[in-house]
mmCIF file of C-alpha atoms in Angstrom:
data_model
loop_
_atom_site.group_PDB
_atom_site.id
_atom_site.type_symbol
_atom_site.label_atom_id
_atom_site.label_comp_id
_atom_site.label_asym_id
_atom_site.label_seq_id
_atom_site.Cartn_x
_atom_site.Cartn_y
_atom_site.Cartn_z
ATOM 1 C CA HIS A 19 0.000 0.000 0.000
ATOM 2 C CA VAL A 20 1.520 3.268 -1.092
ATOM 3 C CA GLN A 21 1.551 5.871 1.619
ATOM 4 C CA LEU A 22 2.845 9.262 2.554
ATOM 5 C CA VAL A 23 2.748 9.777 6.306
ATOM 6 C CA GLU A 24 3.064 13.292 7.701
ATOM 7 C CA SER A 25 3.931 14.381 11.201
ATOM 8 C CA GLY A 26 4.990 17.476 13.106
ATOM 9 C CA GLY A 27 2.002 19.805 12.911
ATOM 10 C CA GLY A 28 0.690 21.675 15.904
ATOM 11 C CA SER A 29 -0.037 25.066 17.409
ATOM 12 C CA VAL A 30 2.520 27.822 17.782
ATOM 13 C CA GLN A 31 2.596 31.544 18.423
ATOM 14 C CA ALA A 32 3.416 33.966 15.648
ATOM 15 C CA GLY A 33 7.161 34.156 15.176
ATOM 16 C CA GLY A 34 7.640 30.581 16.298
ATOM 17 C CA SER A 35 8.847 27.507 14.447
ATOM 18 C CA LEU A 36 7.615 24.062 13.505
ATOM 19 C CA LYS A 37 9.081 21.232 11.475
ATOM 20 C CA LEU A 38 6.918 18.970 9.362
ATOM 21 C CA SER A 39 8.069 15.562 8.180
ATOM 22 C CA CYS A 40 6.762 13.194 5.527
ATOM 23 C CA ALA A 41 7.806 9.553 5.364
ATOM 24 C CA ALA A 42 7.477 7.726 2.060
ATOM 25 C CA SER A 43 8.263 4.316 0.663
ATOM 26 C CA GLY A 44 11.750 4.159 -0.776
ATOM 27 C CA TYR A 45 10.658 3.532 -4.356
ATOM 28 C CA ILE A 46 8.385 6.575 -4.182
ATOM 29 C CA PHE A 47 11.039 8.766 -2.685
ATOM 30 C CA SER A 48 13.596 7.784 -5.289
ATOM 31 C CA SER A 49 11.276 8.158 -8.270
ATOM 32 C CA CYS A 50 8.897 11.050 -7.615
ATOM 33 C CA GLY A 51 9.427 14.760 -7.241
ATOM 34 C CA MET A 52 7.973 15.811 -3.910
ATOM 35 C CA GLY A 53 6.586 18.913 -2.358
ATOM 36 C CA TRP A 54 4.356 20.564 0.207
ATOM 37 C CA TYR A 55 0.973 22.170 -0.290
ATOM 38 C CA ARG A 56 -1.422 23.784 2.153
ATOM 39 C CA GLN A 57 -5.088 24.578 2.414
ATOM 40 C CA ALA A 58 -6.413 27.277 4.699
ATOM 41 C CA PRO A 59 -10.065 27.335 5.791
ATOM 42 C CA GLY A 60 -12.292 28.520 2.983
ATOM 43 C CA LYS A 61 -9.444 28.672 0.476
ATOM 44 C CA GLU A 62 -8.099 26.568 -2.370
ATOM 45 C CA ARG A 63 -5.153 24.268 -1.818
ATOM 46 C CA GLU A 64 -1.958 26.109 -2.734
ATOM 47 C CA PHE A 65 1.618 25.251 -3.525
ATOM 48 C CA VAL A 66 4.182 25.854 -0.787
ATOM 49 C CA SER A 67 7.472 24.288 -1.849
ATOM 50 C CA ARG A 68 9.032 21.603 -4.039
ATOM 51 C CA ILE A 69 12.316 19.730 -4.146
ATOM 52 C CA ARG A 70 13.594 17.838 -7.157
ATOM 53 C CA SER A 71 15.772 14.772 -7.277
ATOM 54 C CA ASP A 72 18.806 16.947 -8.004
ATOM 55 C CA GLY A 73 18.103 18.971 -4.864
ATOM 56 C CA THR A 74 16.843 22.131 -6.554
ATOM 57 C CA THR A 75 13.994 23.798 -4.739
ATOM 58 C CA ASN A 76 11.104 26.162 -5.380
ATOM 59 C CA TYR A 77 9.044 28.183 -2.934
ATOM 60 C CA ALA A 78 5.869 30.188 -3.033
ATOM 61 C CA ASP A 79 6.643 33.890 -2.706
ATOM 62 C CA SER A 80 4.676 34.051 0.539
ATOM 63 C CA VAL A 81 7.049 31.629 2.306
ATOM 64 C CA LYS A 82 10.440 32.465 0.793
ATOM 65 C CA GLY A 83 13.085 33.064 3.412
ATOM 66 C CA ARG A 84 10.970 31.525 6.180
ATOM 67 C CA LEU A 85 10.299 27.935 5.124
ATOM 68 C CA THR A 86 12.951 25.452 4.031
ATOM 69 C CA ILE A 87 12.306 22.151 2.288
ATOM 70 C CA SER A 88 14.786 19.308 2.552
ATOM 71 C CA GLN A 89 15.034 15.577 2.015
ATOM 72 C CA ASP A 90 16.893 12.769 3.742
ATOM 73 C CA LYS A 91 17.305 10.021 1.187
ATOM 74 C CA SER A 92 18.762 7.626 3.748
ATOM 75 C CA LYS A 93 15.510 7.829 5.724
ATOM 76 C CA ASN A 94 13.114 8.401 2.801
ATOM 77 C CA THR A 95 11.886 11.520 4.554
ATOM 78 C CA LEU A 96 10.822 14.916 3.265
ATOM 79 C CA SER A 97 10.868 17.823 5.707
ATOM 80 C CA LEU A 98 9.616 21.398 5.890
ATOM 81 C CA GLN A 99 11.279 23.633 8.455
ATOM 82 C CA MET A 100 8.997 26.565 9.172
ATOM 83 C CA ASN A 101 10.427 29.612 10.928
ATOM 84 C CA SER A 102 9.033 33.080 11.626
ATOM 85 C CA LEU A 103 5.537 31.713 11.307
ATOM 86 C CA LYS A 104 2.676 34.099 10.652
ATOM 87 C CA THR A 105 -1.031 33.763 11.366
ATOM 88 C CA GLU A 106 -1.615 33.497 7.628
ATOM 89 C CA ASP A 107 0.439 30.292 7.604
ATOM 90 C CA THR A 108 -2.412 28.582 9.446
ATOM 91 C CA ALA A 109 -3.564 25.699 7.248
ATOM 92 C CA VAL A 110 -3.605 21.978 6.760
ATOM 93 C CA TYR A 111 -0.274 21.053 5.195
ATOM 94 C CA TYR A 112 -0.053 18.180 2.732
ATOM 95 C CA CYS A 113 2.956 16.245 1.544
ATOM 96 C CA ALA A 114 2.750 15.215 -2.117
ATOM 97 C CA ALA A 115 4.681 13.006 -4.482
ATOM 98 C CA ASP A 116 3.362 14.525 -7.684
ATOM 99 C CA GLN A 117 6.051 14.638 -10.335
ATOM 100 C CA GLY A 118 7.353 11.823 -12.494
ATOM 101 C CA ALA A 119 6.437 8.159 -12.326
ATOM 102 C CA TYR A 120 7.269 5.102 -10.273
ATOM 103 C CA CYS A 121 7.277 1.435 -11.218
ATOM 104 C CA ARG A 122 6.193 -1.435 -9.035
ATOM 105 C CA GLY A 123 5.449 -5.082 -9.781
ATOM 106 C CA GLY A 124 6.143 -4.630 -13.467
ATOM 107 C CA LEU A 125 3.742 -1.706 -13.804
ATOM 108 C CA CYS A 126 4.460 1.992 -13.803
ATOM 109 C CA TYR A 127 2.271 4.705 -12.365
ATOM 110 C CA ARG A 128 2.233 8.465 -12.564
ATOM 111 C CA CYS A 129 3.217 10.005 -9.244
ATOM 112 C CA ASN A 130 0.059 11.465 -7.736
ATOM 113 C CA LEU A 131 0.183 10.621 -4.067
ATOM 114 C CA TRP A 132 -0.898 12.727 -1.115
ATOM 115 C CA GLY A 133 -0.539 12.488 2.603
ATOM 116 C CA GLN A 134 -3.450 12.778 5.006
ATOM 117 C CA GLY A 135 -2.542 16.331 5.997
ATOM 118 C CA THR A 136 -1.317 17.837 9.232
ATOM 119 C CA GLN A 137 -2.779 20.919 10.903
ATOM 120 C CA VAL A 138 -0.593 23.954 11.552
ATOM 121 C CA THR A 139 -2.165 26.703 13.645
ATOM 122 C CA VAL A 140 -0.377 30.013 14.223
ATOM 123 C CA SER A 141 -1.918 32.448 16.682
#
């Protein structure tokens, strides 16, 4: 069963920090480009950050300089370090493996996998 499992959400005061983690199966982590998205109450889901297999990263303008995406290939883990949090960062954060394709059991699939989401509340 293919899964992305997130952890690390919670409540924090404005200006504080949180670190989100996303654990994935090794064949997913090695094959798919991964990123973070978020959805605030009453709003559409939006892109936050992405990291490619070569380590290059992209960030939404609203989080540049405050959030840092990283990956630990030895642990098949994607992380999002969030510093200087603002109230507008309050949202459910989702880990996604959504670029490229992975192969399993002789079949290949487009990467389109999402975690269950983790709540981040900044007050």
